[in-house]
Short mmCIF file of C-alpha atoms in Angstrom, two decimals:
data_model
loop_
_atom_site.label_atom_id
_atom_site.label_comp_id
_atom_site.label_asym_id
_atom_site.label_seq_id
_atom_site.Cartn_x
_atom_site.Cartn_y
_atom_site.Cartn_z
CA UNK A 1281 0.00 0.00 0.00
CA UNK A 1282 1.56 3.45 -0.83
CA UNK A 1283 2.54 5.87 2.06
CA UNK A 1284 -0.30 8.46 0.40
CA UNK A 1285 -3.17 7.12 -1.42
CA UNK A 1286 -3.46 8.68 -5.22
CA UNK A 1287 -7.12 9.52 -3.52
CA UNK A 1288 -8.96 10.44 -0.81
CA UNK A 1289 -12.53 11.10 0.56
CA UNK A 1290 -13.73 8.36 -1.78
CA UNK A 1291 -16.84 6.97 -1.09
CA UNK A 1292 -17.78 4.38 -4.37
CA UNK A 1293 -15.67 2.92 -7.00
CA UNK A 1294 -17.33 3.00 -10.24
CA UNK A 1295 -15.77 0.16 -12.80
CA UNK A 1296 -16.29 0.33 -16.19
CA UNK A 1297 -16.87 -3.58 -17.25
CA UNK A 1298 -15.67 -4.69 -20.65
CA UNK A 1299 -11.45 -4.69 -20.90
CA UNK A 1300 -11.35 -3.21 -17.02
CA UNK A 1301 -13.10 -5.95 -15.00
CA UNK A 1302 -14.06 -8.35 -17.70
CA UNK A 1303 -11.47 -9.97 -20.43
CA UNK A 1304 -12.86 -9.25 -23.64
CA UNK A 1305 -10.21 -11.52 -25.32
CA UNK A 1306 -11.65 -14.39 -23.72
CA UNK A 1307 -14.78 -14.61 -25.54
CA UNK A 1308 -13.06 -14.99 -29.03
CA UNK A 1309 -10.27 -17.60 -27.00
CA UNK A 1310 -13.01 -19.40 -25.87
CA UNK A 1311 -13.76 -20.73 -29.44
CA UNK A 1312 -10.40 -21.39 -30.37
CA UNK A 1313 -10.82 -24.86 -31.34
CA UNK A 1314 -13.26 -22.87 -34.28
CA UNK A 1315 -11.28 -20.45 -34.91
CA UNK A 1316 -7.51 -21.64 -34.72
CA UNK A 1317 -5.04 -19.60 -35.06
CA UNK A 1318 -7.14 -16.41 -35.93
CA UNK A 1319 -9.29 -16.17 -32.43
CA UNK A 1320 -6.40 -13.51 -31.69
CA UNK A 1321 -7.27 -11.26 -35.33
CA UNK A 1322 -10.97 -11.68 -34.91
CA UNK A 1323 -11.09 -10.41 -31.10
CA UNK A 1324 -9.22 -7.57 -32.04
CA UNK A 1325 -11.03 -6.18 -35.07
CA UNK A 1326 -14.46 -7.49 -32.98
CA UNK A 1327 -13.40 -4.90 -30.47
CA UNK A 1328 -12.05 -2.22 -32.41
CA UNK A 1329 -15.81 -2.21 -34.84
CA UNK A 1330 -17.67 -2.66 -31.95
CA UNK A 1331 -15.88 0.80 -29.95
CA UNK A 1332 -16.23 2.52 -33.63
CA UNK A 1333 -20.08 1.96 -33.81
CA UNK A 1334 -21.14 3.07 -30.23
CA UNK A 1335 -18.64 6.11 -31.32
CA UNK A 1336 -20.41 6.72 -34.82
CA UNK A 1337 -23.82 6.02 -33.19
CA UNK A 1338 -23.35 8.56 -30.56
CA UNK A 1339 -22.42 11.32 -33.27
CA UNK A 1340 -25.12 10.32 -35.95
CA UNK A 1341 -27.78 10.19 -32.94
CA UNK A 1342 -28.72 6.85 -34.15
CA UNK A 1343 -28.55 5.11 -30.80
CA UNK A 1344 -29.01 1.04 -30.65
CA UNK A 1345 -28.49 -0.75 -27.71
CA UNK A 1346 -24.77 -2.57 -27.33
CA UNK A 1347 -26.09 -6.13 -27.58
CA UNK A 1348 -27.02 -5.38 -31.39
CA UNK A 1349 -23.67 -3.27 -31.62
CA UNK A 1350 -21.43 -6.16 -30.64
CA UNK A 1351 -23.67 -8.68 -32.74
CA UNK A 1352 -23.26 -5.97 -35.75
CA UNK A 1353 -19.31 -5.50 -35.10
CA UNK A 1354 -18.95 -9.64 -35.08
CA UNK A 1355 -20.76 -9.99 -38.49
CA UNK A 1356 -18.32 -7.49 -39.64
CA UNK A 1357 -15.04 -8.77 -38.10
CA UNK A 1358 -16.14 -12.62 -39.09
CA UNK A 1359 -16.73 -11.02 -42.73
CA UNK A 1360 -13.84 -9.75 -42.92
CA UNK A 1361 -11.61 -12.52 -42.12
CA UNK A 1362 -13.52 -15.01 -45.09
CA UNK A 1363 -15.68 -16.62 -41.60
CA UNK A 1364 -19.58 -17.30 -43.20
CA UNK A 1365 -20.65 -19.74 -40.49
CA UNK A 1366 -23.35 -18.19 -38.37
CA UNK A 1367 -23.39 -21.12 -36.00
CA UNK A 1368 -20.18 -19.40 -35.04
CA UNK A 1369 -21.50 -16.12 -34.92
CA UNK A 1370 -24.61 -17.42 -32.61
CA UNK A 1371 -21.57 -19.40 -30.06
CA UNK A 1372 -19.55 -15.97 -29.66
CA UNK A 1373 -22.26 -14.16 -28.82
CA UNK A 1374 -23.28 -16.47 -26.55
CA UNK A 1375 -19.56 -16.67 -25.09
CA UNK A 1376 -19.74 -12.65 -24.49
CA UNK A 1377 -22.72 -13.43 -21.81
CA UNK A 1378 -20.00 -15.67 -20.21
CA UNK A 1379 -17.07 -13.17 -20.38
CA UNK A 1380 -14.83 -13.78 -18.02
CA UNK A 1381 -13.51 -11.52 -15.33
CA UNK A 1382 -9.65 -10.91 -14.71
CA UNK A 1383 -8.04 -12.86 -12.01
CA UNK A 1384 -7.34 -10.21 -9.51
CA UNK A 1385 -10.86 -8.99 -9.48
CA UNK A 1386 -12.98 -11.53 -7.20
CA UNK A 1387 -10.65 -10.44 -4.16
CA UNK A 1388 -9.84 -6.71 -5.04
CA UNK A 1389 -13.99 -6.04 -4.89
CA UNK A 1390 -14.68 -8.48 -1.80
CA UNK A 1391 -11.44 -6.37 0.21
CA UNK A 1392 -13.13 -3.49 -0.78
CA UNK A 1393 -16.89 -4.13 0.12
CA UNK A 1394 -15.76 -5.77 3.42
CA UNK A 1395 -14.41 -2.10 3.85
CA UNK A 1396 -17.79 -0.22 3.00
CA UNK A 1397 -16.92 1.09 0.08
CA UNK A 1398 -19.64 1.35 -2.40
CA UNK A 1399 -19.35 -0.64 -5.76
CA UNK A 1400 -20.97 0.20 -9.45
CA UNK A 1401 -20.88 -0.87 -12.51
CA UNK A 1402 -21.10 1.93 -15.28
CA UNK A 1403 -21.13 0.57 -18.57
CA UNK A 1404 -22.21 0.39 -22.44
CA UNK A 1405 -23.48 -3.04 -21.77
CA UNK A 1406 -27.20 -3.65 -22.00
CA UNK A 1407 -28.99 -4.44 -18.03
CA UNK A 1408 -29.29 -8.20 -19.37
CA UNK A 1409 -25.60 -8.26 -20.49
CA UNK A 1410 -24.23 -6.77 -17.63
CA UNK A 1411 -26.58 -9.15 -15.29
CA UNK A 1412 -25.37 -12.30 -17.04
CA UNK A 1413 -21.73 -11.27 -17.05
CA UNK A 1414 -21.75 -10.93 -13.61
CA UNK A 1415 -23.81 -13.91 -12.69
CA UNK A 1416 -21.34 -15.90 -14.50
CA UNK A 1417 -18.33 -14.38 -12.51
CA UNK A 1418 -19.80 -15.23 -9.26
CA UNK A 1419 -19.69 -11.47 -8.62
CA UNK A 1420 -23.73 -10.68 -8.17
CA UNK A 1421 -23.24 -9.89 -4.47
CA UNK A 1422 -20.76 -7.33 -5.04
CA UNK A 1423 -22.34 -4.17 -6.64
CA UNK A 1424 -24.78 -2.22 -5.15
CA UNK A 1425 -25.81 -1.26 -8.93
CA UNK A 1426 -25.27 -1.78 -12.47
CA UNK A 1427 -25.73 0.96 -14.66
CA UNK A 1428 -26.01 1.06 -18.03
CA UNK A 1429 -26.37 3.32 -20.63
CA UNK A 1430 -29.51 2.41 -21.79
CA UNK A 1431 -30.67 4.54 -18.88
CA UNK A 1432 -29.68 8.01 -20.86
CA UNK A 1433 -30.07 6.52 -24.31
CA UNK A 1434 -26.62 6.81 -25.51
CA UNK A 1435 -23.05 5.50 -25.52
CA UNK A 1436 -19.78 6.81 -23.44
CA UNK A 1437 -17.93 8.63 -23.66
CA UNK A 1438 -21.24 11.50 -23.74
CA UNK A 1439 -21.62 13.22 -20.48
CA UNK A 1440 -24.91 12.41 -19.45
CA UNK A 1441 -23.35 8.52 -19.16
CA UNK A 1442 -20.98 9.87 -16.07
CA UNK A 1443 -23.24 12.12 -14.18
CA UNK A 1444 -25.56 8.62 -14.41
CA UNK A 1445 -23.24 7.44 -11.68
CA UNK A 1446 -23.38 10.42 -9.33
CA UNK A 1447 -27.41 10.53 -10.16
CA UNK A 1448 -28.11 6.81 -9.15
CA UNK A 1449 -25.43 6.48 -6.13
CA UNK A 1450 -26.62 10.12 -4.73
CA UNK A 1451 -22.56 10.90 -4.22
CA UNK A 1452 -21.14 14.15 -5.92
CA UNK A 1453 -19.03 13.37 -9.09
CA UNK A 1454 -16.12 13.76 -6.57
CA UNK A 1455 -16.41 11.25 -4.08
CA UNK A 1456 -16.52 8.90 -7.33
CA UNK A 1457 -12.96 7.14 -8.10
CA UNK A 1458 -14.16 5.99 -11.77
CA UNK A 1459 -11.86 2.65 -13.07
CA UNK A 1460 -11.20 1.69 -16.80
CA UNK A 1461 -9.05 -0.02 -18.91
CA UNK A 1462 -9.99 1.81 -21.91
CA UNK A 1463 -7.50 5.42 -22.09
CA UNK A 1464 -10.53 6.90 -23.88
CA UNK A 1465 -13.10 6.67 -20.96
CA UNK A 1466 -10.58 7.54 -18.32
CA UNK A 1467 -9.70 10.67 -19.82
CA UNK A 1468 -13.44 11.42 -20.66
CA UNK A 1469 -15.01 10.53 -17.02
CA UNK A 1470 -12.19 13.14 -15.53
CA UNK A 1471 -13.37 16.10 -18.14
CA UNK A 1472 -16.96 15.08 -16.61
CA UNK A 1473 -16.07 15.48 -12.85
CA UNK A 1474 -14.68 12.18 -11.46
CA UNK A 1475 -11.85 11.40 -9.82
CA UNK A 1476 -10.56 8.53 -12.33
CA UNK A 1477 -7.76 5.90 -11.93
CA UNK A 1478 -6.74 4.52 -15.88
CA UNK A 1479 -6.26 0.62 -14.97
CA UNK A 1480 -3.57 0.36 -18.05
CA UNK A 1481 -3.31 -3.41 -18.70
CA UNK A 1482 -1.63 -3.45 -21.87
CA UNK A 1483 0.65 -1.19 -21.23
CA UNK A 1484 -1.17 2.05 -23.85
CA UNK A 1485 0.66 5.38 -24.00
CA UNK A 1486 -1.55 7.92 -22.41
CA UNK A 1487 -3.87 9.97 -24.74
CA UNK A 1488 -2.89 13.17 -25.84
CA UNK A 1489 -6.71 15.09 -24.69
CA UNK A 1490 -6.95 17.19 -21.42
CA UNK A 1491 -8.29 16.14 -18.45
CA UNK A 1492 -5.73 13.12 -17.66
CA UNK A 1493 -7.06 10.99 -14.96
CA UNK A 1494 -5.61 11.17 -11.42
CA UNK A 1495 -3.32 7.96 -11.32
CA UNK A 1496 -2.56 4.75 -13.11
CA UNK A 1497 -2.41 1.09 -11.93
CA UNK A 1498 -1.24 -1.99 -14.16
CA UNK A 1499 -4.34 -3.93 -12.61
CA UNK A 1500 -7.00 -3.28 -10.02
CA UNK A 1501 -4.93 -5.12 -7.33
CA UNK A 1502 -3.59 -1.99 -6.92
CA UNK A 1503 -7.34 -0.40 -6.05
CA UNK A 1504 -7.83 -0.31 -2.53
CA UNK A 1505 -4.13 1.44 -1.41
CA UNK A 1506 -4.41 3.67 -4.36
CA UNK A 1507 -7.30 4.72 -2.25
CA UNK A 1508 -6.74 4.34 1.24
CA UNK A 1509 -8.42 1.53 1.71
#
């Protein structure tokens, strides 16, 4: 535990879910004995569509809710690598209700819950999504909710998606430490208000936009001295 926390006066973590508590590689490693050798090129351009269409939504004000996104972004991904099999297509999307959730994260939320800190979920994920995803990971207990975007009607990194948090939990945006893998969120929950920590697991260089969040941990082991708890 660091000498001085990165925060204080925290009073709920809010965790994004896909890439920061949940591996989004291992839905596409999951059907490996499918795929072979290209699970690895499809999970990538599956993720990299399926942030580009909640983006391009978002602008174009043509909003659609991120189970049809991700089913969208697969057909293209699976297109593009010559894959026409949509028995495939129907087992990875039901492999992204079973996503599962990075090692250190079971123990890093029980620590902190058994310390009163409030936990959230705030995510593009649909409520049924989210709900099975956590079901899965044995992590139901843990969050006191699980908020989605579907509650404002469009996709991060818009505003009204991180005053949702502060809304629902009844905490100003400050008392909020916000967690995500994904440079793009951190950055754009601090420009909203939070106090963000940017859980870097592979390593990114930090974005060049203002607001930079408040510190950086490799994985969320790190969570509860980064804030004092």
């Amino acid at each position: 535990m660091p000498a001085t926390p990165l925060l204080q006066d925290i009073s709920a973590c809010v965790f994004d879910a896909y890439g920061t508590l949940f591996d989004v590689g291992s839905v596409a490693r999951g059907a490996q004995e499918e795929l072979g050798d290209r699970w690895q090129a499809l999970s990538d351009l599956w993720r990299g569509k399926q942030l580009q269409y909640t983006w391009l939504r978002g602008l174009s004000g043509q909003h659609a809710d991120f189970w049809q996104v991700t089913g969208e972004a697969l057909s293209f991904a699976m297109a593009s690598l010559g894959l026409a099999d949509p028995g495939l297509h129907q087992r990875l999307m039901d492999l992204y209700l079973r996503i599962s959730a990075y090692s250190e994260v079971p123990a890093t939320l029980a620590g902190l819950q058994a310390k009163g800190v409030r936990l959230a979920i705030l995510s593009n994920g649909t409520p049924a999504m989210l709900a099975a995803a956590v079901a899965n990971a044995g992590l139901g207990s843990r969050f006191e909710a699980l908020l989605s975007v579907e509650e404002v009607g469009v996709f991060k990194p818009h505003p009204r998606v991180y005053h949702l948090a502060s809304q629902r939990l009844n905490l100003p945006m400050g008392q909020l430490c916000f967690l995500s893998a994904n440079g793009w969120d951190a950055w754009s929950a601090k420009a909203c208000g939070m106090k963000v920590l940017w859980c870097n697991r592979t390593g990114q260089m930090p974005e060049r936009l203002p607001a930079a969040p408040d510190g950086e941990l490799r994985d969320l082991s790190g969570l509860p001295g980064a804030i004092g708890y």
